[in-house]
mmCIF file of C-alpha atoms in Angstrom:
data_model
loop_
_atom_site.group_PDB
_atom_site.id
_atom_site.type_symbol
_atom_site.label_atom_id
_atom_site.label_comp_id
_atom_site.label_asym_id
_atom_site.label_seq_id
_atom_site.Cartn_x
_atom_site.Cartn_y
_atom_site.Cartn_z
ATOM 1 C CA UNK A 1 -19.606 -17.888 8.430
ATOM 2 C CA UNK A 2 -18.455 -17.379 4.838
ATOM 3 C CA UNK A 3 -16.737 -14.402 3.211
ATOM 4 C CA UNK A 4 -20.004 -13.179 1.692
ATOM 5 C CA UNK A 5 -21.608 -13.140 5.156
ATOM 6 C CA UNK A 6 -19.186 -10.541 6.572
ATOM 7 C CA UNK A 7 -20.551 -6.975 6.541
ATOM 8 C CA UNK A 8 -19.051 -4.916 3.729
ATOM 9 C CA UNK A 9 -19.842 -1.529 2.219
ATOM 10 C CA UNK A 10 -19.235 -1.296 -1.523
ATOM 11 C CA UNK A 11 -16.900 1.663 -2.032
ATOM 12 C CA UNK A 12 -15.009 0.648 -5.158
ATOM 13 C CA UNK A 13 -15.560 0.019 -8.850
ATOM 14 C CA UNK A 14 -14.967 -3.697 -9.361
ATOM 15 C CA UNK A 15 -13.702 -5.897 -10.777
ATOM 16 C CA UNK A 16 -10.541 -4.008 -11.575
ATOM 17 C CA UNK A 17 -9.012 -5.076 -14.894
ATOM 18 C CA UNK A 18 -6.213 -7.564 -15.369
ATOM 19 C CA UNK A 19 -3.820 -6.315 -18.049
ATOM 20 C CA UNK A 20 -1.297 -8.477 -19.885
ATOM 21 C CA UNK A 21 2.082 -6.789 -20.234
ATOM 22 C CA UNK A 22 2.871 -7.688 -23.836
ATOM 23 C CA UNK A 23 6.303 -6.090 -24.020
ATOM 24 C CA UNK A 24 7.596 -7.521 -20.752
ATOM 25 C CA UNK A 25 6.028 -10.918 -21.390
ATOM 26 C CA UNK A 26 7.919 -11.113 -24.675
ATOM 27 C CA UNK A 27 11.171 -9.989 -23.056
ATOM 28 C CA UNK A 28 11.050 -12.455 -20.159
ATOM 29 C CA UNK A 29 9.446 -15.433 -21.893
ATOM 30 C CA UNK A 30 6.554 -15.565 -19.413
ATOM 31 C CA UNK A 31 2.955 -14.375 -19.416
ATOM 32 C CA UNK A 32 3.084 -11.366 -17.095
ATOM 33 C CA UNK A 33 -0.135 -9.680 -15.997
ATOM 34 C CA UNK A 34 -0.985 -6.755 -13.727
ATOM 35 C CA UNK A 35 -4.057 -6.486 -11.513
ATOM 36 C CA UNK A 36 -4.960 -2.799 -11.787
ATOM 37 C CA UNK A 37 -6.085 -1.928 -8.276
ATOM 38 C CA UNK A 38 -4.986 1.613 -8.996
ATOM 39 C CA UNK A 39 -8.351 1.813 -10.800
ATOM 40 C CA UNK A 40 -10.620 1.069 -7.837
ATOM 41 C CA UNK A 41 -12.424 4.366 -8.282
ATOM 42 C CA UNK A 42 -11.764 6.286 -5.047
ATOM 43 C CA UNK A 43 -9.268 9.080 -5.662
ATOM 44 C CA UNK A 44 -6.292 7.438 -7.413
ATOM 45 C CA UNK A 45 -7.417 3.999 -6.299
ATOM 46 C CA UNK A 46 -5.256 1.707 -4.246
ATOM 47 C CA UNK A 47 -5.314 -1.389 -2.079
ATOM 48 C CA UNK A 48 -6.570 0.410 1.038
ATOM 49 C CA UNK A 49 -10.047 0.786 -0.476
ATOM 50 C CA UNK A 50 -10.660 -2.970 -0.415
ATOM 51 C CA UNK A 51 -9.679 -3.077 3.266
ATOM 52 C CA UNK A 52 -11.859 -0.092 4.111
ATOM 53 C CA UNK A 53 -14.949 -1.762 2.658
ATOM 54 C CA UNK A 54 -14.837 -4.210 5.570
ATOM 55 C CA UNK A 55 -13.357 -1.947 8.248
ATOM 56 C CA UNK A 56 -15.736 0.985 7.746
ATOM 57 C CA UNK A 57 -18.716 -1.365 7.574
ATOM 58 C CA UNK A 58 -17.716 -2.494 11.056
ATOM 59 C CA UNK A 59 -17.333 1.120 12.164
ATOM 60 C CA UNK A 60 -20.808 2.037 10.897
ATOM 61 C CA UNK A 61 -22.303 -1.031 12.578
ATOM 62 C CA UNK A 62 -20.769 0.126 15.875
ATOM 63 C CA UNK A 63 -22.217 3.627 15.519
ATOM 64 C CA UNK A 64 -18.948 5.442 14.826
ATOM 65 C CA UNK A 65 -19.014 9.150 14.029
ATOM 66 C CA UNK A 66 -15.248 9.667 14.026
ATOM 67 C CA UNK A 67 -12.557 7.563 12.337
ATOM 68 C CA UNK A 68 -8.953 7.890 13.517
ATOM 69 C CA UNK A 69 -6.173 6.713 11.213
ATOM 70 C CA UNK A 70 -2.407 7.093 11.132
ATOM 71 C CA UNK A 71 0.457 6.690 8.710
ATOM 72 C CA UNK A 72 3.454 8.358 7.159
ATOM 73 C CA UNK A 73 3.317 11.970 5.996
ATOM 74 C CA UNK A 74 2.349 10.821 2.498
ATOM 75 C CA UNK A 75 0.124 7.906 3.501
ATOM 76 C CA UNK A 76 -2.274 6.564 0.877
ATOM 77 C CA UNK A 77 -4.193 4.904 3.700
ATOM 78 C CA UNK A 78 -4.869 8.263 5.341
ATOM 79 C CA UNK A 79 -6.189 9.964 2.226
ATOM 80 C CA UNK A 80 -8.424 7.056 1.229
ATOM 81 C CA UNK A 81 -9.742 6.692 4.786
ATOM 82 C CA UNK A 82 -10.626 10.389 4.882
ATOM 83 C CA UNK A 83 -12.431 10.204 1.530
ATOM 84 C CA UNK A 84 -14.320 6.992 2.283
ATOM 85 C CA UNK A 85 -15.272 8.180 5.767
ATOM 86 C CA UNK A 86 -16.671 11.403 4.331
ATOM 87 C CA UNK A 87 -18.753 9.450 1.811
ATOM 88 C CA UNK A 88 -20.264 7.516 4.714
ATOM 89 C CA UNK A 89 -21.000 10.603 6.813
ATOM 90 C CA UNK A 90 -18.202 10.154 9.349
ATOM 91 C CA UNK A 91 -15.482 12.601 10.355
ATOM 92 C CA UNK A 92 -11.847 11.568 10.047
ATOM 93 C CA UNK A 93 -8.799 12.596 12.049
ATOM 94 C CA UNK A 94 -5.437 11.737 10.481
ATOM 95 C CA UNK A 95 -2.231 11.356 12.471
ATOM 96 C CA UNK A 96 0.687 11.877 10.106
ATOM 97 C CA UNK A 97 4.197 10.810 11.100
ATOM 98 C CA UNK A 98 7.171 13.054 10.336
ATOM 99 C CA UNK A 99 9.998 10.551 9.911
ATOM 100 C CA UNK A 100 12.819 12.645 8.453
ATOM 101 C CA UNK A 101 14.521 15.630 10.062
ATOM 102 C CA UNK A 102 14.251 18.870 8.127
ATOM 103 C CA UNK A 103 11.183 17.781 6.131
ATOM 104 C CA UNK A 104 10.056 20.795 4.146
ATOM 105 C CA UNK A 105 6.681 22.099 5.260
ATOM 106 C CA UNK A 106 4.830 22.170 1.951
ATOM 107 C CA UNK A 107 1.786 20.617 0.307
ATOM 108 C CA UNK A 108 2.565 17.879 -2.200
ATOM 109 C CA UNK A 109 1.404 14.388 -3.108
ATOM 110 C CA UNK A 110 -1.146 12.880 -0.746
ATOM 111 C CA UNK A 111 -0.744 15.705 1.757
ATOM 112 C CA UNK A 112 -2.030 18.156 -0.853
ATOM 113 C CA UNK A 113 -4.982 15.871 -1.545
ATOM 114 C CA UNK A 114 -5.631 15.472 2.201
ATOM 115 C CA UNK A 115 -6.140 19.218 2.297
ATOM 116 C CA UNK A 116 -8.621 19.113 -0.581
ATOM 117 C CA UNK A 117 -10.425 16.213 1.096
ATOM 118 C CA UNK A 118 -10.897 18.285 4.238
ATOM 119 C CA UNK A 119 -9.684 15.731 6.750
ATOM 120 C CA UNK A 120 -8.473 17.055 10.106
ATOM 121 C CA UNK A 121 -4.755 16.430 10.583
ATOM 122 C CA UNK A 122 -2.353 16.063 13.502
ATOM 123 C CA UNK A 123 1.391 15.875 12.839
ATOM 124 C CA UNK A 124 3.544 13.613 15.031
ATOM 125 C CA UNK A 125 7.299 14.192 14.824
ATOM 126 C CA UNK A 126 9.181 10.905 15.255
ATOM 127 C CA UNK A 127 12.236 11.970 13.231
ATOM 128 C CA UNK A 128 14.541 11.774 16.245
ATOM 129 C CA UNK A 129 13.585 8.113 16.665
ATOM 130 C CA UNK A 130 13.677 7.128 12.986
ATOM 131 C CA UNK A 131 17.077 8.711 12.336
ATOM 132 C CA UNK A 132 18.769 7.249 15.434
ATOM 133 C CA UNK A 133 21.274 4.787 13.975
ATOM 134 C CA UNK A 134 21.779 3.146 17.373
ATOM 135 C CA UNK A 135 18.211 1.786 17.298
ATOM 136 C CA UNK A 136 17.116 -1.414 15.548
ATOM 137 C CA UNK A 137 14.079 -1.488 13.268
ATOM 138 C CA UNK A 138 12.080 -3.160 16.016
ATOM 139 C CA UNK A 139 13.102 -0.529 18.579
ATOM 140 C CA UNK A 140 12.210 2.277 16.199
ATOM 141 C CA UNK A 141 8.775 0.758 15.582
ATOM 142 C CA UNK A 142 8.121 0.298 19.303
ATOM 143 C CA UNK A 143 9.195 3.808 20.298
ATOM 144 C CA UNK A 144 7.317 5.391 17.386
ATOM 145 C CA UNK A 145 4.150 3.500 18.280
ATOM 146 C CA UNK A 146 4.443 4.617 21.886
ATOM 147 C CA UNK A 147 4.797 8.270 20.898
ATOM 148 C CA UNK A 148 1.919 7.997 18.418
ATOM 149 C CA UNK A 149 -0.374 6.438 21.009
ATOM 150 C CA UNK A 150 0.353 9.219 23.510
ATOM 151 C CA UNK A 151 -0.355 11.874 20.896
ATOM 152 C CA UNK A 152 -3.539 10.154 19.715
ATOM 153 C CA UNK A 153 -4.897 9.876 23.228
ATOM 154 C CA UNK A 154 -4.435 13.602 23.847
ATOM 155 C CA UNK A 155 -5.550 14.861 20.422
ATOM 156 C CA UNK A 156 -8.578 12.564 20.194
ATOM 157 C CA UNK A 157 -9.863 13.767 23.552
ATOM 158 C CA UNK A 158 -9.560 17.400 22.424
ATOM 159 C CA UNK A 159 -11.256 16.641 19.092
ATOM 160 C CA UNK A 160 -14.081 14.686 20.730
ATOM 161 C CA UNK A 161 -14.806 17.496 23.178
ATOM 162 C CA UNK A 162 -14.780 20.107 20.421
ATOM 163 C CA UNK A 163 -17.008 18.113 18.060
ATOM 164 C CA UNK A 164 -19.332 16.611 20.663
ATOM 165 C CA UNK A 165 -18.306 13.037 19.859
ATOM 166 C CA UNK A 166 -17.903 10.411 22.563
ATOM 167 C CA UNK A 167 -15.120 7.862 22.908
ATOM 168 C CA UNK A 168 -17.695 5.164 22.143
ATOM 169 C CA UNK A 169 -18.432 6.900 18.840
ATOM 170 C CA UNK A 170 -14.731 6.878 17.864
ATOM 171 C CA UNK A 171 -13.271 4.062 15.766
ATOM 172 C CA UNK A 172 -9.484 3.794 15.489
ATOM 173 C CA UNK A 173 -7.948 1.899 12.568
ATOM 174 C CA UNK A 174 -4.648 0.310 13.549
ATOM 175 C CA UNK A 175 -1.731 -0.944 11.452
ATOM 176 C CA UNK A 176 -2.890 0.914 8.313
ATOM 177 C CA UNK A 177 -5.850 -1.427 8.050
ATOM 178 C CA UNK A 178 -3.752 -4.593 8.373
ATOM 179 C CA UNK A 179 -6.250 -6.112 10.776
ATOM 180 C CA UNK A 180 -8.266 -9.311 10.286
ATOM 181 C CA UNK A 181 -11.198 -7.462 8.705
ATOM 182 C CA UNK A 182 -8.887 -5.517 6.417
ATOM 183 C CA UNK A 183 -7.126 -8.692 5.343
ATOM 184 C CA UNK A 184 -10.459 -9.934 4.023
ATOM 185 C CA UNK A 185 -10.266 -7.206 1.379
ATOM 186 C CA UNK A 186 -7.510 -9.132 -0.382
ATOM 187 C CA UNK A 187 -9.053 -12.512 0.223
ATOM 188 C CA UNK A 188 -11.960 -10.930 -1.648
ATOM 189 C CA UNK A 189 -9.572 -9.700 -4.354
ATOM 190 C CA UNK A 190 -8.207 -13.206 -4.913
ATOM 191 C CA UNK A 191 -11.754 -14.478 -5.274
ATOM 192 C CA UNK A 192 -12.365 -11.716 -7.820
ATOM 193 C CA UNK A 193 -9.242 -12.722 -9.771
ATOM 194 C CA UNK A 194 -10.370 -16.345 -9.908
ATOM 195 C CA UNK A 195 -13.818 -15.341 -11.141
ATOM 196 C CA UNK A 196 -12.662 -12.894 -13.826
ATOM 197 C CA UNK A 197 -9.746 -14.847 -15.252
ATOM 198 C CA UNK A 198 -9.413 -18.319 -16.728
ATOM 199 C CA UNK A 199 -5.674 -18.216 -16.079
ATOM 200 C CA UNK A 200 -4.214 -20.328 -13.291
ATOM 201 C CA UNK A 201 -1.341 -18.205 -12.005
ATOM 202 C CA UNK A 202 1.933 -19.799 -10.981
ATOM 203 C CA UNK A 203 3.231 -16.726 -9.145
ATOM 204 C CA UNK A 204 1.594 -13.662 -7.614
ATOM 205 C CA UNK A 205 3.594 -10.649 -6.454
ATOM 206 C CA UNK A 206 2.443 -7.797 -4.229
ATOM 207 C CA UNK A 207 4.029 -5.240 -1.941
ATOM 208 C CA UNK A 208 4.648 -5.933 1.707
ATOM 209 C CA UNK A 209 4.673 -3.065 4.159
ATOM 210 C CA UNK A 210 2.192 -3.298 7.009
ATOM 211 C CA UNK A 211 1.389 -6.870 5.906
ATOM 212 C CA UNK A 212 -2.368 -6.834 5.350
ATOM 213 C CA UNK A 213 -2.461 -6.933 1.565
ATOM 214 C CA UNK A 214 0.173 -9.652 1.378
ATOM 215 C CA UNK A 215 -1.532 -11.627 4.141
ATOM 216 C CA UNK A 216 -4.879 -11.403 2.373
ATOM 217 C CA UNK A 217 -3.353 -12.633 -0.873
ATOM 218 C CA UNK A 218 -1.687 -15.556 0.911
ATOM 219 C CA UNK A 219 -4.987 -16.638 2.489
ATOM 220 C CA UNK A 220 -6.947 -15.871 -0.674
ATOM 221 C CA UNK A 221 -4.399 -17.830 -2.682
ATOM 222 C CA UNK A 222 -4.997 -20.885 -0.509
ATOM 223 C CA UNK A 223 -8.735 -20.618 -1.161
ATOM 224 C CA UNK A 224 -8.930 -19.448 -4.786
ATOM 225 C CA UNK A 225 -5.493 -19.923 -6.437
ATOM 226 C CA UNK A 226 -4.161 -23.024 -4.651
ATOM 227 C CA UNK A 227 -1.394 -23.656 -7.171
ATOM 228 C CA UNK A 228 0.092 -20.169 -6.917
ATOM 229 C CA UNK A 229 3.131 -19.052 -4.980
ATOM 230 C CA UNK A 230 2.417 -15.654 -3.386
ATOM 231 C CA UNK A 231 5.494 -13.465 -2.882
ATOM 232 C CA UNK A 232 5.646 -10.239 -0.891
ATOM 233 C CA UNK A 233 8.101 -7.645 -2.183
ATOM 234 C CA UNK A 234 9.488 -5.570 0.684
ATOM 235 C CA UNK A 235 9.359 -1.815 0.257
ATOM 236 C CA UNK A 236 11.398 -1.124 3.401
ATOM 237 C CA UNK A 237 13.548 -2.932 5.929
ATOM 238 C CA UNK A 238 11.270 -5.355 7.764
ATOM 239 C CA UNK A 239 10.813 -5.599 11.498
ATOM 240 C CA UNK A 240 11.857 -9.169 12.493
ATOM 241 C CA UNK A 241 8.524 -9.505 14.308
ATOM 242 C CA UNK A 242 6.505 -8.780 11.155
ATOM 243 C CA UNK A 243 6.173 -12.398 9.874
ATOM 244 C CA UNK A 244 4.642 -13.505 13.198
ATOM 245 C CA UNK A 245 2.315 -10.490 13.072
ATOM 246 C CA UNK A 246 1.151 -11.435 9.562
ATOM 247 C CA UNK A 247 0.581 -15.067 10.507
ATOM 248 C CA UNK A 248 -1.482 -14.091 13.553
ATOM 249 C CA UNK A 249 -3.666 -11.646 11.601
ATOM 250 C CA UNK A 250 -4.151 -14.034 8.665
ATOM 251 C CA UNK A 251 -5.233 -16.873 10.925
ATOM 252 C CA UNK A 252 -7.628 -14.536 12.734
ATOM 253 C CA UNK A 253 -9.083 -13.563 9.345
ATOM 254 C CA UNK A 254 -9.434 -17.241 8.472
ATOM 255 C CA UNK A 255 -11.414 -17.756 11.682
ATOM 256 C CA UNK A 256 -13.726 -14.873 10.769
ATOM 257 C CA UNK A 257 -14.822 -16.594 7.564
ATOM 258 C CA UNK A 258 -14.895 -20.071 9.053
ATOM 259 C CA UNK A 259 -12.278 -21.684 6.868
ATOM 260 C CA UNK A 260 -10.021 -24.390 8.212
ATOM 261 C CA UNK A 261 -7.037 -22.925 6.398
ATOM 262 C CA UNK A 262 -4.174 -21.855 8.667
ATOM 263 C CA UNK A 263 -0.693 -20.621 7.812
ATOM 264 C CA UNK A 264 2.691 -20.529 9.507
ATOM 265 C CA UNK A 265 5.781 -18.419 8.896
ATOM 266 C CA UNK A 266 7.044 -21.167 6.576
ATOM 267 C CA UNK A 267 4.216 -20.267 4.183
ATOM 268 C CA UNK A 268 5.494 -16.700 3.739
ATOM 269 C CA UNK A 269 7.929 -15.696 1.000
ATOM 270 C CA UNK A 270 9.532 -12.248 0.947
ATOM 271 C CA UNK A 271 11.828 -10.475 -1.490
ATOM 272 C CA UNK A 272 14.107 -7.636 -0.395
ATOM 273 C CA UNK A 273 15.748 -7.082 -3.766
ATOM 274 C CA UNK A 274 14.094 -3.710 -4.331
ATOM 275 C CA UNK A 275 14.192 -1.957 -0.939
ATOM 276 C CA UNK A 276 17.118 0.134 -2.173
ATOM 277 C CA UNK A 277 17.385 3.360 -0.127
ATOM 278 C CA UNK A 278 14.348 2.643 2.021
ATOM 279 C CA UNK A 279 10.734 3.663 2.436
ATOM 280 C CA UNK A 280 9.638 6.533 0.178
ATOM 281 C CA UNK A 281 13.228 7.516 -0.657
ATOM 282 C CA UNK A 282 13.699 7.912 -4.428
ATOM 283 C CA UNK A 283 16.320 5.764 -6.134
ATOM 284 C CA UNK A 284 17.445 5.407 -9.732
ATOM 285 C CA UNK A 285 16.506 1.740 -10.104
ATOM 286 C CA UNK A 286 12.860 2.269 -9.099
ATOM 287 C CA UNK A 287 12.591 5.384 -11.231
ATOM 288 C CA UNK A 288 13.907 3.512 -14.269
ATOM 289 C CA UNK A 289 11.289 0.821 -13.718
ATOM 290 C CA UNK A 290 8.531 3.455 -13.556
ATOM 291 C CA UNK A 291 9.844 4.936 -16.808
ATOM 292 C CA UNK A 292 10.020 1.534 -18.491
ATOM 293 C CA UNK A 293 6.449 0.583 -17.616
ATOM 294 C CA UNK A 294 5.075 3.974 -18.648
ATOM 295 C CA UNK A 295 6.904 3.964 -21.983
ATOM 296 C CA UNK A 296 6.317 0.306 -22.857
ATOM 297 C CA UNK A 297 2.920 -0.499 -21.298
ATOM 298 C CA UNK A 298 1.222 2.888 -20.941
ATOM 299 C CA UNK A 299 0.467 3.273 -17.243
ATOM 300 C CA UNK A 300 2.202 4.691 -14.184
ATOM 301 C CA UNK A 301 3.525 3.013 -11.080
ATOM 302 C CA UNK A 302 4.311 4.885 -7.880
ATOM 303 C CA UNK A 303 7.795 5.242 -6.345
ATOM 304 C CA UNK A 304 6.867 4.062 -2.819
ATOM 305 C CA UNK A 305 5.087 0.740 -3.429
ATOM 306 C CA UNK A 306 4.144 -0.426 -6.914
ATOM 307 C CA UNK A 307 7.345 0.791 -8.587
ATOM 308 C CA UNK A 308 9.451 -1.187 -6.132
ATOM 309 C CA UNK A 309 7.135 -4.185 -6.409
ATOM 310 C CA UNK A 310 7.361 -4.273 -10.197
ATOM 311 C CA UNK A 311 11.119 -3.778 -10.076
ATOM 312 C CA UNK A 312 11.566 -6.566 -7.530
ATOM 313 C CA UNK A 313 9.219 -8.927 -9.368
ATOM 314 C CA UNK A 314 10.946 -8.406 -12.723
ATOM 315 C CA UNK A 315 14.360 -8.972 -11.152
ATOM 316 C CA UNK A 316 13.102 -12.230 -9.635
ATOM 317 C CA UNK A 317 11.524 -13.310 -12.937
ATOM 318 C CA UNK A 318 14.716 -12.497 -14.818
ATOM 319 C CA UNK A 319 16.865 -14.476 -12.382
ATOM 320 C CA UNK A 320 14.574 -17.477 -11.814
ATOM 321 C CA UNK A 321 11.737 -17.741 -14.353
ATOM 322 C CA UNK A 322 13.017 -16.448 -17.673
ATOM 323 C CA UNK A 323 11.672 -18.377 -20.680
ATOM 324 C CA UNK A 324 9.653 -20.780 -18.507
ATOM 325 C CA UNK A 325 6.275 -19.656 -19.873
ATOM 326 C CA UNK A 326 4.938 -19.254 -16.331
ATOM 327 C CA UNK A 327 1.779 -17.244 -15.663
ATOM 328 C CA UNK A 328 2.588 -14.363 -13.339
ATOM 329 C CA UNK A 329 0.312 -11.731 -11.796
ATOM 330 C CA UNK A 330 1.628 -8.539 -10.177
ATOM 331 C CA UNK A 331 -0.646 -6.382 -8.012
ATOM 332 C CA UNK A 332 -0.672 -2.665 -8.777
ATOM 333 C CA UNK A 333 -1.706 -1.321 -5.383
ATOM 334 C CA UNK A 334 -2.167 2.320 -6.400
ATOM 335 C CA UNK A 335 -0.241 5.178 -4.815
ATOM 336 C CA UNK A 336 -0.190 7.493 -7.855
ATOM 337 C CA UNK A 337 0.016 10.696 -5.763
ATOM 338 C CA UNK A 338 3.445 9.510 -4.619
ATOM 339 C CA UNK A 339 4.818 10.603 -7.984
ATOM 340 C CA UNK A 340 4.056 14.164 -6.882
ATOM 341 C CA UNK A 341 5.750 14.004 -3.478
ATOM 342 C CA UNK A 342 8.110 16.953 -3.159
ATOM 343 C CA UNK A 343 11.169 14.732 -2.699
ATOM 344 C CA UNK A 344 10.246 12.773 -5.841
ATOM 345 C CA UNK A 345 9.782 15.953 -7.880
ATOM 346 C CA UNK A 346 13.120 17.333 -6.670
ATOM 347 C CA UNK A 347 14.868 14.036 -7.464
ATOM 348 C CA UNK A 348 13.420 13.895 -10.946
ATOM 349 C CA UNK A 349 14.112 17.552 -11.654
ATOM 350 C CA UNK A 350 17.820 17.025 -11.073
ATOM 351 C CA UNK A 351 18.044 14.432 -13.844
ATOM 352 C CA UNK A 352 15.365 15.492 -16.319
ATOM 353 C CA UNK A 353 16.367 16.912 -19.675
ATOM 354 C CA UNK A 354 12.953 18.569 -20.008
ATOM 355 C CA UNK A 355 13.984 21.536 -17.861
ATOM 356 C CA UNK A 356 17.211 21.944 -19.826
ATOM 357 C CA UNK A 357 15.171 22.002 -23.036
ATOM 358 C CA UNK A 358 12.790 24.561 -21.529
ATOM 359 C CA UNK A 359 15.683 26.810 -20.522
ATOM 360 C CA UNK A 360 17.305 26.432 -23.932
ATOM 361 C CA UNK A 361 14.132 27.287 -25.813
ATOM 362 C CA UNK A 362 13.168 30.298 -23.714
ATOM 363 C CA UNK A 363 16.469 31.933 -22.708
#
């Protein structure tokens, strides 16, 4: 079976453009490009749409009427799943994880858009687990997953009974879509890049969180950009078990499309030079990078994923590739609503001179 033989529902506007960053290319002595997957056409775009084209096609084929998805409080995956499910006539139940103690109960960022989208929401408080300094990353992940599963089992049963939907008509998306079918979304993206661009890229950078986008680009790179080195930029501290997870899912995806390509952990390259204060926590370095790109290239990154990815990629280029003339592609994976998260607004408000100017001009 080939990639084109796998069931897929077209949800996005493609191909997304590849934009050369003239200012940064000149500064670093390389040809630096961005793949604008923030322009995929569903909401504010984002990498999850490509995954959902395969995952929701599978759900429809299996007769699903309800999609269950989970993620952080401000998950892009949740919003895009709710919107795409609605377009396909399926209900969506989102399980949103509260990871920080004292999180203000207000609508902002993706949570505000979730409300507009009309998705049903269940909140799962795991803040006691995530803030326990005695626990390792792996222990936090395991305990959080256990609590989420217990909550999902109870809440799904209640929702199914209320809506008249059976368990057989319920389709749960695990790992934020980082499953073999979801990985095919970024194998597909690499094929798209090869078809739309005459450039042979030496390096490709993308974010690495749940692992599906990075895994898809690694497999897709083998098939469509064989000379490229694909680097995953970490946006949080990584569970030590994550590389094995990525390898397993990538090789399962390779089996789905009948390719003989297989990878091992030695084929994975990660950067942790831009994790800074951790997942979705604003920091000055990422914010400066967002400013720089907006003011020099005319588009916005987000503070959770693409801002950290661009920051990490540019630091790597500056340290290792300056003035080499290499062709470099950086994936913009969307996430624009993250700029409007309450914690991001508060962080920015403390340093912005705009409010001082406003006060000066009106007092």
